[in-house]
Amino acid sequence: MNFGSIFVSEAFGTGVLILLGVGVVANVLLAKTKGFDGGWLLINFGWGIGVMSGVYVAYKTGGHLNPAVTIGIWTSGAHEYAPGIPVTFGNTVAYIGGQMVGAILGAAIAFLAYRQHFAAESDAGKKLGVFSTGPEIRSYGWNFLTEVAATFVLVFVIVSFGHTPTGLGPVAAALLVLGIGASLGGPTGYAINPARDLGPRIAHALLPMGAGKNSDWSYSWVPVLGPLAGGALAGLVSQFVF
Protein backbone atom coordinates (compact mmCIF):
# COMPACT_ATOMS: atom_id res chain seq x y z
CA MET A 1 0.00 0.00 0.00
CA ASN A 2 1.17 3.53 -0.69
CA PHE A 3 1.18 6.57 1.60
CA GLY A 4 -2.27 7.76 0.53
CA SER A 5 -3.92 4.37 0.93
CA ILE A 6 -2.53 3.96 4.44
CA PHE A 7 -3.59 7.49 5.37
CA VAL A 8 -7.16 7.02 4.11
CA SER A 9 -7.60 3.61 5.74
CA GLU A 10 -6.46 4.81 9.15
CA ALA A 11 -8.42 8.06 8.82
CA PHE A 12 -11.69 6.24 8.14
CA GLY A 13 -11.08 3.64 10.84
CA THR A 14 -10.12 6.22 13.45
CA GLY A 15 -13.00 8.43 12.39
CA VAL A 16 -15.48 5.63 13.08
CA LEU A 17 -13.82 4.91 16.43
CA ILE A 18 -14.04 8.52 17.56
CA LEU A 19 -17.54 9.07 16.19
CA LEU A 20 -18.86 6.17 18.25
CA GLY A 21 -16.65 6.88 21.27
CA VAL A 22 -17.36 10.60 21.50
CA GLY A 23 -20.97 9.79 20.69
CA VAL A 24 -21.43 7.47 23.65
CA VAL A 25 -19.89 10.02 26.02
CA ALA A 26 -22.22 12.69 24.66
CA ASN A 27 -25.16 10.35 25.15
CA VAL A 28 -24.25 9.84 28.81
CA LEU A 29 -23.17 13.37 29.76
CA LEU A 30 -25.31 15.84 27.83
CA ALA A 31 -28.71 17.11 28.87
CA LYS A 32 -31.92 15.60 27.44
CA THR A 33 -30.35 12.60 25.69
CA LYS A 34 -31.87 9.11 25.72
CA GLY A 35 -28.77 7.76 27.45
CA PHE A 36 -28.34 10.56 29.99
CA ASP A 37 -26.59 9.41 33.17
CA GLY A 38 -26.14 5.93 31.72
CA GLY A 39 -22.96 5.38 33.69
CA TRP A 40 -19.33 4.48 33.26
CA LEU A 41 -19.87 0.98 31.90
CA LEU A 42 -22.07 2.29 29.10
CA ILE A 43 -19.18 4.55 28.11
CA ASN A 44 -16.75 1.60 28.33
CA PHE A 45 -18.94 -0.54 26.10
CA GLY A 46 -19.41 2.29 23.61
CA TRP A 47 -15.67 2.80 23.25
CA GLY A 48 -15.11 -0.95 22.97
CA ILE A 49 -17.63 -1.26 20.14
CA GLY A 50 -16.06 1.83 18.56
CA VAL A 51 -12.66 0.12 18.57
CA MET A 52 -14.09 -3.05 17.06
CA SER A 53 -15.87 -1.11 14.32
CA GLY A 54 -12.84 1.03 13.52
CA VAL A 55 -10.51 -1.95 13.31
CA TYR A 56 -12.85 -3.65 10.85
CA VAL A 57 -13.03 -0.49 8.71
CA ALA A 58 -9.22 -0.12 8.66
CA TYR A 59 -8.54 -3.83 8.14
CA LYS A 60 -6.21 -3.16 5.19
CA THR A 61 -3.72 -1.39 7.46
CA GLY A 62 -4.21 -3.61 10.50
CA GLY A 63 -6.53 -1.12 12.18
CA HIS A 64 -4.02 0.61 14.44
CA LEU A 65 -6.27 3.68 15.00
CA ASN A 66 -3.79 4.87 17.60
CA PRO A 67 -0.29 6.39 17.35
CA ALA A 68 0.71 4.51 20.52
CA VAL A 69 -0.09 1.21 18.80
CA THR A 70 1.86 2.23 15.70
CA ILE A 71 4.87 3.28 17.77
CA GLY A 72 4.61 0.15 19.91
CA ILE A 73 4.72 -2.10 16.85
CA TRP A 74 7.74 -0.13 15.62
CA THR A 75 9.63 -0.54 18.90
CA SER A 76 8.68 -4.23 19.08
CA GLY A 77 11.10 -4.88 16.23
CA ALA A 78 8.40 -5.92 13.78
CA HIS A 79 9.24 -5.63 10.09
CA GLU A 80 5.67 -4.88 8.99
CA TYR A 81 2.85 -2.77 10.39
CA ALA A 82 0.40 -5.04 8.57
CA PRO A 83 0.85 -7.61 5.81
CA GLY A 84 2.58 -5.89 2.91
CA ILE A 85 3.22 -2.63 4.79
CA PRO A 86 6.87 -2.39 5.91
CA VAL A 87 7.88 -0.43 8.98
CA THR A 88 9.35 2.75 7.54
CA PHE A 89 9.40 6.39 8.57
CA GLY A 90 7.12 7.37 5.70
CA ASN A 91 4.56 4.71 6.53
CA THR A 92 4.68 5.75 10.18
CA VAL A 93 3.83 9.32 9.19
CA ALA A 94 0.96 8.03 7.02
CA TYR A 95 -0.46 6.03 9.92
CA ILE A 96 -0.26 8.81 12.50
CA GLY A 97 -1.40 11.52 10.08
CA GLY A 98 -4.45 9.51 9.09
CA GLN A 99 -5.27 8.78 12.71
CA MET A 100 -5.15 12.44 13.69
CA VAL A 101 -7.26 13.66 10.78
CA GLY A 102 -9.79 10.89 11.31
CA ALA A 103 -10.05 11.72 15.01
CA ILE A 104 -10.80 15.39 14.33
CA LEU A 105 -13.42 14.58 11.70
CA GLY A 106 -15.06 11.87 13.81
CA ALA A 107 -15.38 14.26 16.74
CA ALA A 108 -16.86 16.95 14.49
CA ILE A 109 -19.51 14.56 13.16
CA ALA A 110 -20.40 13.48 16.71
CA PHE A 111 -20.84 17.16 17.56
CA LEU A 112 -23.26 17.59 14.67
CA ALA A 113 -25.24 14.53 15.73
CA TYR A 114 -25.67 16.01 19.23
CA ARG A 115 -25.76 19.66 18.19
CA GLN A 116 -29.05 20.48 19.93
CA HIS A 117 -27.95 18.75 23.12
CA PHE A 118 -24.71 20.72 23.20
CA ALA A 119 -26.81 23.87 22.84
CA ALA A 120 -29.05 22.75 25.72
CA GLU A 121 -26.12 21.92 28.00
CA SER A 122 -24.96 24.78 30.21
CA ASP A 123 -21.97 23.03 31.82
CA ALA A 124 -18.83 23.82 29.80
CA GLY A 125 -16.92 21.10 31.66
CA LYS A 126 -19.32 18.42 30.46
CA LYS A 127 -18.97 19.65 26.90
CA LEU A 128 -15.19 19.32 27.11
CA GLY A 129 -15.59 15.92 28.78
CA VAL A 130 -17.44 14.65 25.73
CA PHE A 131 -14.40 15.33 23.56
CA SER A 132 -11.35 14.76 25.70
CA THR A 133 -10.17 13.06 28.84
CA GLY A 134 -9.42 14.69 32.16
CA PRO A 135 -8.28 13.52 35.59
CA GLU A 136 -10.57 13.10 38.57
CA ILE A 137 -7.66 14.20 40.78
CA ARG A 138 -5.27 16.49 38.92
CA SER A 139 -1.69 15.44 39.59
CA TYR A 140 0.28 15.57 36.38
CA GLY A 141 2.92 13.04 37.41
CA TRP A 142 0.45 10.44 38.64
CA ASN A 143 -1.92 11.12 35.74
CA PHE A 144 0.98 10.57 33.34
CA LEU A 145 1.90 7.30 35.09
CA THR A 146 -1.70 6.09 34.83
CA GLU A 147 -1.76 6.71 31.09
CA VAL A 148 1.62 5.00 30.66
CA ALA A 149 0.43 1.92 32.56
CA ALA A 150 -2.93 1.66 30.81
CA THR A 151 -1.40 2.10 27.35
CA PHE A 152 1.35 -0.38 28.17
CA VAL A 153 -1.35 -2.98 28.82
CA LEU A 154 -3.15 -2.06 25.60
CA VAL A 155 -0.12 -2.29 23.32
CA PHE A 156 1.55 -5.22 25.10
CA VAL A 157 -1.57 -7.36 24.75
CA ILE A 158 -2.13 -6.24 21.15
CA VAL A 159 1.43 -7.29 20.28
CA SER A 160 0.73 -10.63 21.96
CA PHE A 161 -2.23 -11.17 19.61
CA GLY A 162 0.26 -11.61 16.78
CA HIS A 163 2.03 -14.40 18.66
CA THR A 164 -1.06 -16.14 20.05
CA PRO A 165 -3.72 -15.85 17.31
CA THR A 166 -7.23 -16.48 18.58
CA GLY A 167 -9.30 -15.68 15.50
CA LEU A 168 -11.22 -13.05 17.46
CA GLY A 169 -9.44 -10.15 15.75
CA PRO A 170 -11.27 -6.84 16.29
CA VAL A 171 -13.53 -8.40 18.93
CA ALA A 172 -10.50 -9.18 21.08
CA ALA A 173 -9.33 -5.56 20.75
CA ALA A 174 -12.80 -4.34 21.76
CA LEU A 175 -12.85 -6.52 24.87
CA LEU A 176 -9.35 -5.38 25.77
CA VAL A 177 -10.35 -1.69 25.60
CA LEU A 178 -13.53 -2.44 27.55
CA GLY A 179 -11.45 -4.12 30.26
CA ILE A 180 -8.90 -1.32 30.42
CA GLY A 181 -11.68 1.26 30.79
CA ALA A 182 -13.38 -0.70 33.57
CA SER A 183 -10.12 -1.42 35.42
CA LEU A 184 -7.73 1.47 34.80
CA GLY A 185 -9.96 4.21 33.40
CA GLY A 186 -11.05 5.73 36.69
CA PRO A 187 -8.21 8.17 37.41
CA THR A 188 -7.83 9.84 34.00
CA GLY A 189 -10.59 8.58 31.69
CA TYR A 190 -8.14 6.27 29.86
CA ALA A 191 -7.10 8.17 26.77
CA ILE A 192 -4.61 5.38 25.88
CA ASN A 193 -4.47 6.98 22.43
CA PRO A 194 -2.95 10.37 21.56
CA ALA A 195 -5.23 10.75 18.52
CA ARG A 196 -8.30 9.91 20.60
CA ASP A 197 -7.63 12.82 22.95
CA LEU A 198 -5.79 15.42 20.89
CA GLY A 199 -7.96 15.17 17.77
CA PRO A 200 -11.27 15.73 19.58
CA ARG A 201 -9.66 18.39 21.78
CA ILE A 202 -8.70 20.30 18.64
CA ALA A 203 -12.26 19.85 17.37
CA HIS A 204 -13.58 21.19 20.69
CA ALA A 205 -11.37 24.26 20.35
CA LEU A 206 -12.62 24.93 16.81
CA LEU A 207 -16.32 24.15 17.14
CA PRO A 208 -18.92 26.57 18.58
CA MET A 209 -19.35 25.49 22.20
CA GLY A 210 -20.91 28.61 23.69
CA ALA A 211 -19.87 30.57 26.75
CA GLY A 212 -17.12 29.36 29.06
CA LYS A 213 -15.30 27.20 26.51
CA ASN A 214 -11.96 25.96 27.82
CA SER A 215 -10.13 23.15 26.02
CA ASP A 216 -7.76 22.61 29.01
CA TRP A 217 -4.54 22.71 27.01
CA SER A 218 -2.52 22.69 30.23
CA TYR A 219 -3.43 19.02 30.68
CA SER A 220 -3.37 18.01 27.02
CA TRP A 221 0.24 16.80 27.06
CA VAL A 222 -0.56 14.01 29.52
CA PRO A 223 -2.91 11.98 27.25
CA VAL A 224 -0.47 12.44 24.38
CA LEU A 225 2.95 11.76 25.89
CA GLY A 226 1.72 9.18 28.43
CA PRO A 227 0.27 6.83 25.82
CA LEU A 228 3.25 7.31 23.50
CA ALA A 229 5.61 6.38 26.31
CA GLY A 230 3.48 3.42 27.36
CA GLY A 231 3.19 2.14 23.81
CA ALA A 232 6.91 2.46 23.09
CA LEU A 233 7.77 0.72 26.37
CA ALA A 234 5.35 -2.11 25.65
CA GLY A 235 6.94 -2.68 22.26
CA LEU A 236 10.43 -2.78 23.75
CA VAL A 237 9.46 -5.18 26.54
CA SER A 238 7.65 -7.46 24.10
CA GLN A 239 10.97 -8.21 22.41
CA PHE A 240 12.08 -10.00 25.57
CA VAL A 241 8.79 -11.77 26.28
CA PHE A 242 7.38 -12.98 22.96
mmCIF file of C-alpha atoms in Angstrom:
data_model
loop_
_atom_site.group_PDB
_atom_site.id
_atom_site.type_symbol
_atom_site.label_atom_id
_atom_site.label_comp_id
_atom_site.label_asym_id
_atom_site.label_seq_id
_atom_site.Cartn_x
_atom_site.Cartn_y
_atom_site.Cartn_z
ATOM 1 C CA MET A 1 0.000 0.000 0.000
ATOM 2 C CA ASN A 2 1.173 3.533 -0.694
ATOM 3 C CA PHE A 3 1.177 6.568 1.604
ATOM 4 C CA GLY A 4 -2.266 7.757 0.526
ATOM 5 C CA SER A 5 -3.925 4.368 0.929
ATOM 6 C CA ILE A 6 -2.530 3.959 4.440
ATOM 7 C CA PHE A 7 -3.593 7.488 5.368
ATOM 8 C CA VAL A 8 -7.159 7.017 4.108
ATOM 9 C CA SER A 9 -7.604 3.608 5.742
ATOM 10 C CA GLU A 10 -6.459 4.809 9.152
ATOM 11 C CA ALA A 11 -8.420 8.059 8.815
ATOM 12 C CA PHE A 12 -11.687 6.244 8.139
ATOM 13 C CA GLY A 13 -11.081 3.644 10.841
ATOM 14 C CA THR A 14 -10.118 6.221 13.455
ATOM 15 C CA GLY A 15 -13.002 8.431 12.395
ATOM 16 C CA VAL A 16 -15.477 5.631 13.077
ATOM 17 C CA LEU A 17 -13.818 4.908 16.433
ATOM 18 C CA ILE A 18 -14.039 8.524 17.557
ATOM 19 C CA LEU A 19 -17.541 9.073 16.192
ATOM 20 C CA LEU A 20 -18.860 6.169 18.253
ATOM 21 C CA GLY A 21 -16.646 6.880 21.268
ATOM 22 C CA VAL A 22 -17.356 10.598 21.500
ATOM 23 C CA GLY A 23 -20.968 9.791 20.690
ATOM 24 C CA VAL A 24 -21.432 7.470 23.648
ATOM 25 C CA VAL A 25 -19.890 10.019 26.025
ATOM 26 C CA ALA A 26 -22.222 12.694 24.661
ATOM 27 C CA ASN A 27 -25.161 10.347 25.149
ATOM 28 C CA VAL A 28 -24.254 9.836 28.806
ATOM 29 C CA LEU A 29 -23.171 13.366 29.758
ATOM 30 C CA LEU A 30 -25.307 15.838 27.829
ATOM 31 C CA ALA A 31 -28.709 17.107 28.871
ATOM 32 C CA LYS A 32 -31.918 15.600 27.445
ATOM 33 C CA THR A 33 -30.354 12.599 25.687
ATOM 34 C CA LYS A 34 -31.873 9.109 25.722
ATOM 35 C CA GLY A 35 -28.774 7.756 27.453
ATOM 36 C CA PHE A 36 -28.343 10.561 29.992
ATOM 37 C CA ASP A 37 -26.591 9.414 33.165
ATOM 38 C CA GLY A 38 -26.144 5.927 31.722
ATOM 39 C CA GLY A 39 -22.958 5.380 33.690
ATOM 40 C CA TRP A 40 -19.327 4.484 33.263
ATOM 41 C CA LEU A 41 -19.870 0.979 31.904
ATOM 42 C CA LEU A 42 -22.070 2.288 29.098
ATOM 43 C CA ILE A 43 -19.179 4.547 28.109
ATOM 44 C CA ASN A 44 -16.745 1.604 28.325
ATOM 45 C CA PHE A 45 -18.943 -0.545 26.099
ATOM 46 C CA GLY A 46 -19.409 2.287 23.609
ATOM 47 C CA TRP A 47 -15.673 2.801 23.253
ATOM 48 C CA GLY A 48 -15.112 -0.948 22.970
ATOM 49 C CA ILE A 49 -17.627 -1.258 20.142
ATOM 50 C CA GLY A 50 -16.056 1.827 18.558
ATOM 51 C CA VAL A 51 -12.658 0.120 18.566
ATOM 52 C CA MET A 52 -14.091 -3.055 17.058
ATOM 53 C CA SER A 53 -15.867 -1.107 14.319
ATOM 54 C CA GLY A 54 -12.841 1.034 13.515
ATOM 55 C CA VAL A 55 -10.512 -1.949 13.308
ATOM 56 C CA TYR A 56 -12.854 -3.646 10.850
ATOM 57 C CA VAL A 57 -13.025 -0.491 8.706
ATOM 58 C CA ALA A 58 -9.222 -0.124 8.663
ATOM 59 C CA TYR A 59 -8.544 -3.831 8.138
ATOM 60 C CA LYS A 60 -6.214 -3.156 5.188
ATOM 61 C CA THR A 61 -3.724 -1.393 7.457
ATOM 62 C CA GLY A 62 -4.206 -3.609 10.502
ATOM 63 C CA GLY A 63 -6.535 -1.117 12.181
ATOM 64 C CA HIS A 64 -4.016 0.613 14.442
ATOM 65 C CA LEU A 65 -6.268 3.681 15.004
ATOM 66 C CA ASN A 66 -3.789 4.873 17.603
ATOM 67 C CA PRO A 67 -0.285 6.391 17.355
ATOM 68 C CA ALA A 68 0.712 4.506 20.520
ATOM 69 C CA VAL A 69 -0.089 1.210 18.804
ATOM 70 C CA THR A 70 1.856 2.227 15.699
ATOM 71 C CA ILE A 71 4.871 3.279 17.767
ATOM 72 C CA GLY A 72 4.606 0.148 19.907
ATOM 73 C CA ILE A 73 4.717 -2.097 16.851
ATOM 74 C CA TRP A 74 7.736 -0.131 15.622
ATOM 75 C CA THR A 75 9.629 -0.541 18.897
ATOM 76 C CA SER A 76 8.676 -4.232 19.084
ATOM 77 C CA GLY A 77 11.103 -4.885 16.235
ATOM 78 C CA ALA A 78 8.404 -5.922 13.784
ATOM 79 C CA HIS A 79 9.240 -5.634 10.094
ATOM 80 C CA GLU A 80 5.674 -4.876 8.989
ATOM 81 C CA TYR A 81 2.849 -2.775 10.390
ATOM 82 C CA ALA A 82 0.400 -5.035 8.574
ATOM 83 C CA PRO A 83 0.855 -7.615 5.813
ATOM 84 C CA GLY A 84 2.576 -5.886 2.914
ATOM 85 C CA ILE A 85 3.225 -2.629 4.785
ATOM 86 C CA PRO A 86 6.870 -2.393 5.911
ATOM 87 C CA VAL A 87 7.880 -0.428 8.984
ATOM 88 C CA THR A 88 9.354 2.751 7.538
ATOM 89 C CA PHE A 89 9.401 6.386 8.573
ATOM 90 C CA GLY A 90 7.125 7.373 5.696
ATOM 91 C CA ASN A 91 4.562 4.713 6.534
ATOM 92 C CA THR A 92 4.677 5.751 10.181
ATOM 93 C CA VAL A 93 3.829 9.320 9.188
ATOM 94 C CA ALA A 94 0.956 8.035 7.023
ATOM 95 C CA TYR A 95 -0.464 6.028 9.919
ATOM 96 C CA ILE A 96 -0.265 8.806 12.498
ATOM 97 C CA GLY A 97 -1.399 11.516 10.085
ATOM 98 C CA GLY A 98 -4.454 9.513 9.095
ATOM 99 C CA GLN A 99 -5.272 8.780 12.715
ATOM 100 C CA MET A 100 -5.149 12.440 13.687
ATOM 101 C CA VAL A 101 -7.261 13.661 10.776
ATOM 102 C CA GLY A 102 -9.794 10.889 11.311
ATOM 103 C CA ALA A 103 -10.051 11.720 15.008
ATOM 104 C CA ILE A 104 -10.798 15.391 14.332
ATOM 105 C CA LEU A 105 -13.424 14.579 11.701
ATOM 106 C CA GLY A 106 -15.061 11.867 13.809
ATOM 107 C CA ALA A 107 -15.381 14.263 16.735
ATOM 108 C CA ALA A 108 -16.862 16.952 14.489
ATOM 109 C CA ILE A 109 -19.511 14.557 13.161
ATOM 110 C CA ALA A 110 -20.397 13.480 16.706
ATOM 111 C CA PHE A 111 -20.840 17.162 17.564
ATOM 112 C CA LEU A 112 -23.262 17.594 14.671
ATOM 113 C CA ALA A 113 -25.243 14.527 15.734
ATOM 114 C CA TYR A 114 -25.671 16.010 19.234
ATOM 115 C CA ARG A 115 -25.765 19.663 18.195
ATOM 116 C CA GLN A 116 -29.048 20.484 19.926
ATOM 117 C CA HIS A 117 -27.948 18.754 23.118
ATOM 118 C CA PHE A 118 -24.706 20.721 23.195
ATOM 119 C CA ALA A 119 -26.812 23.869 22.841
ATOM 120 C CA ALA A 120 -29.053 22.754 25.716
ATOM 121 C CA GLU A 121 -26.117 21.918 28.004
ATOM 122 C CA SER A 122 -24.963 24.783 30.215
ATOM 123 C CA ASP A 123 -21.972 23.027 31.822
ATOM 124 C CA ALA A 124 -18.834 23.815 29.804
ATOM 125 C CA GLY A 125 -16.924 21.105 31.664
ATOM 126 C CA LYS A 126 -19.323 18.422 30.463
ATOM 127 C CA LYS A 127 -18.971 19.647 26.902
ATOM 128 C CA LEU A 128 -15.194 19.316 27.107
ATOM 129 C CA GLY A 129 -15.593 15.924 28.777
ATOM 130 C CA VAL A 130 -17.444 14.653 25.725
ATOM 131 C CA PHE A 131 -14.399 15.329 23.555
ATOM 132 C CA SER A 132 -11.349 14.764 25.699
ATOM 133 C CA THR A 133 -10.174 13.059 28.844
ATOM 134 C CA GLY A 134 -9.417 14.692 32.159
ATOM 135 C CA PRO A 135 -8.279 13.524 35.586
ATOM 136 C CA GLU A 136 -10.572 13.100 38.571
ATOM 137 C CA ILE A 137 -7.664 14.201 40.785
ATOM 138 C CA ARG A 138 -5.271 16.492 38.916
ATOM 139 C CA SER A 139 -1.694 15.441 39.590
ATOM 140 C CA TYR A 140 0.282 15.568 36.381
ATOM 141 C CA GLY A 141 2.923 13.041 37.412
ATOM 142 C CA TRP A 142 0.447 10.441 38.642
ATOM 143 C CA ASN A 143 -1.921 11.118 35.739
ATOM 144 C CA PHE A 144 0.980 10.567 33.342
ATOM 145 C CA LEU A 145 1.895 7.301 35.092
ATOM 146 C CA THR A 146 -1.699 6.086 34.835
ATOM 147 C CA GLU A 147 -1.756 6.713 31.090
ATOM 148 C CA VAL A 148 1.622 5.002 30.663
ATOM 149 C CA ALA A 149 0.427 1.922 32.565
ATOM 150 C CA ALA A 150 -2.933 1.660 30.808
ATOM 151 C CA THR A 151 -1.402 2.100 27.351
ATOM 152 C CA PHE A 152 1.352 -0.375 28.172
ATOM 153 C CA VAL A 153 -1.347 -2.976 28.822
ATOM 154 C CA LEU A 154 -3.147 -2.060 25.603
ATOM 155 C CA VAL A 155 -0.117 -2.293 23.321
ATOM 156 C CA PHE A 156 1.554 -5.222 25.105
ATOM 157 C CA VAL A 157 -1.572 -7.356 24.753
ATOM 158 C CA ILE A 158 -2.131 -6.242 21.146
ATOM 159 C CA VAL A 159 1.426 -7.295 20.281
ATOM 160 C CA SER A 160 0.734 -10.628 21.963
ATOM 161 C CA PHE A 161 -2.225 -11.174 19.612
ATOM 162 C CA GLY A 162 0.259 -11.609 16.776
ATOM 163 C CA HIS A 163 2.026 -14.404 18.660
ATOM 164 C CA THR A 164 -1.061 -16.137 20.046
ATOM 165 C CA PRO A 165 -3.717 -15.854 17.309
ATOM 166 C CA THR A 166 -7.234 -16.479 18.578
ATOM 167 C CA GLY A 167 -9.301 -15.679 15.503
ATOM 168 C CA LEU A 168 -11.221 -13.047 17.462
ATOM 169 C CA GLY A 169 -9.435 -10.148 15.754
ATOM 170 C CA PRO A 170 -11.267 -6.841 16.288
ATOM 171 C CA VAL A 171 -13.528 -8.396 18.931
ATOM 172 C CA ALA A 172 -10.504 -9.176 21.084
ATOM 173 C CA ALA A 173 -9.329 -5.560 20.751
ATOM 174 C CA ALA A 174 -12.798 -4.336 21.757
ATOM 175 C CA LEU A 175 -12.851 -6.525 24.865
ATOM 176 C CA LEU A 176 -9.348 -5.377 25.772
ATOM 177 C CA VAL A 177 -10.349 -1.691 25.604
ATOM 178 C CA LEU A 178 -13.527 -2.437 27.555
ATOM 179 C CA GLY A 179 -11.450 -4.117 30.262
ATOM 180 C CA ILE A 180 -8.901 -1.316 30.423
ATOM 181 C CA GLY A 181 -11.676 1.257 30.787
ATOM 182 C CA ALA A 182 -13.377 -0.696 33.566
ATOM 183 C CA SER A 183 -10.119 -1.422 35.418
ATOM 184 C CA LEU A 184 -7.730 1.472 34.797
ATOM 185 C CA GLY A 185 -9.956 4.209 33.403
ATOM 186 C CA GLY A 186 -11.050 5.731 36.693
ATOM 187 C CA PRO A 187 -8.206 8.171 37.415
ATOM 188 C CA THR A 188 -7.833 9.837 34.000
ATOM 189 C CA GLY A 189 -10.589 8.578 31.691
ATOM 190 C CA TYR A 190 -8.142 6.265 29.865
ATOM 191 C CA ALA A 191 -7.102 8.174 26.769
ATOM 192 C CA ILE A 192 -4.606 5.378 25.880
ATOM 193 C CA ASN A 193 -4.472 6.977 22.435
ATOM 194 C CA PRO A 194 -2.952 10.370 21.558
ATOM 195 C CA ALA A 195 -5.234 10.748 18.525
ATOM 196 C CA ARG A 196 -8.305 9.906 20.598
ATOM 197 C CA ASP A 197 -7.630 12.822 22.948
ATOM 198 C CA LEU A 198 -5.786 15.423 20.889
ATOM 199 C CA GLY A 199 -7.957 15.166 17.770
ATOM 200 C CA PRO A 200 -11.272 15.730 19.576
ATOM 201 C CA ARG A 201 -9.661 18.391 21.779
ATOM 202 C CA ILE A 202 -8.696 20.297 18.637
ATOM 203 C CA ALA A 203 -12.264 19.847 17.370
ATOM 204 C CA HIS A 204 -13.580 21.189 20.689
ATOM 205 C CA ALA A 205 -11.372 24.263 20.349
ATOM 206 C CA LEU A 206 -12.615 24.933 16.812
ATOM 207 C CA LEU A 207 -16.324 24.153 17.143
ATOM 208 C CA PRO A 208 -18.921 26.570 18.577
ATOM 209 C CA MET A 209 -19.352 25.493 22.202
ATOM 210 C CA GLY A 210 -20.912 28.612 23.691
ATOM 211 C CA ALA A 211 -19.865 30.573 26.755
ATOM 212 C CA GLY A 212 -17.124 29.356 29.063
ATOM 213 C CA LYS A 213 -15.299 27.202 26.512
ATOM 214 C CA ASN A 214 -11.958 25.964 27.818
ATOM 215 C CA SER A 215 -10.130 23.153 26.025
ATOM 216 C CA ASP A 216 -7.757 22.614 29.007
ATOM 217 C CA TRP A 217 -4.543 22.713 27.009
ATOM 218 C CA SER A 218 -2.518 22.688 30.229
ATOM 219 C CA TYR A 219 -3.430 19.015 30.679
ATOM 220 C CA SER A 220 -3.366 18.013 27.022
ATOM 221 C CA TRP A 221 0.242 16.800 27.057
ATOM 222 C CA VAL A 222 -0.564 14.005 29.523
ATOM 223 C CA PRO A 223 -2.911 11.975 27.247
ATOM 224 C CA VAL A 224 -0.470 12.440 24.375
ATOM 225 C CA LEU A 225 2.945 11.756 25.889
ATOM 226 C CA GLY A 226 1.725 9.180 28.428
ATOM 227 C CA PRO A 227 0.266 6.828 25.818
ATOM 228 C CA LEU A 228 3.247 7.308 23.495
ATOM 229 C CA ALA A 229 5.614 6.382 26.312
ATOM 230 C CA GLY A 230 3.485 3.420 27.361
ATOM 231 C CA GLY A 231 3.186 2.138 23.808
ATOM 232 C CA ALA A 232 6.907 2.464 23.092
ATOM 233 C CA LEU A 233 7.770 0.718 26.365
ATOM 234 C CA ALA A 234 5.352 -2.114 25.646
ATOM 235 C CA GLY A 235 6.939 -2.682 22.257
ATOM 236 C CA LEU A 236 10.428 -2.779 23.747
ATOM 237 C CA VAL A 237 9.463 -5.179 26.542
ATOM 238 C CA SER A 238 7.646 -7.459 24.100
ATOM 239 C CA GLN A 239 10.970 -8.209 22.410
ATOM 240 C CA PHE A 240 12.083 -10.001 25.572
ATOM 241 C CA VAL A 241 8.785 -11.766 26.276
ATOM 242 C CA PHE A 242 7.383 -12.985 22.956
#
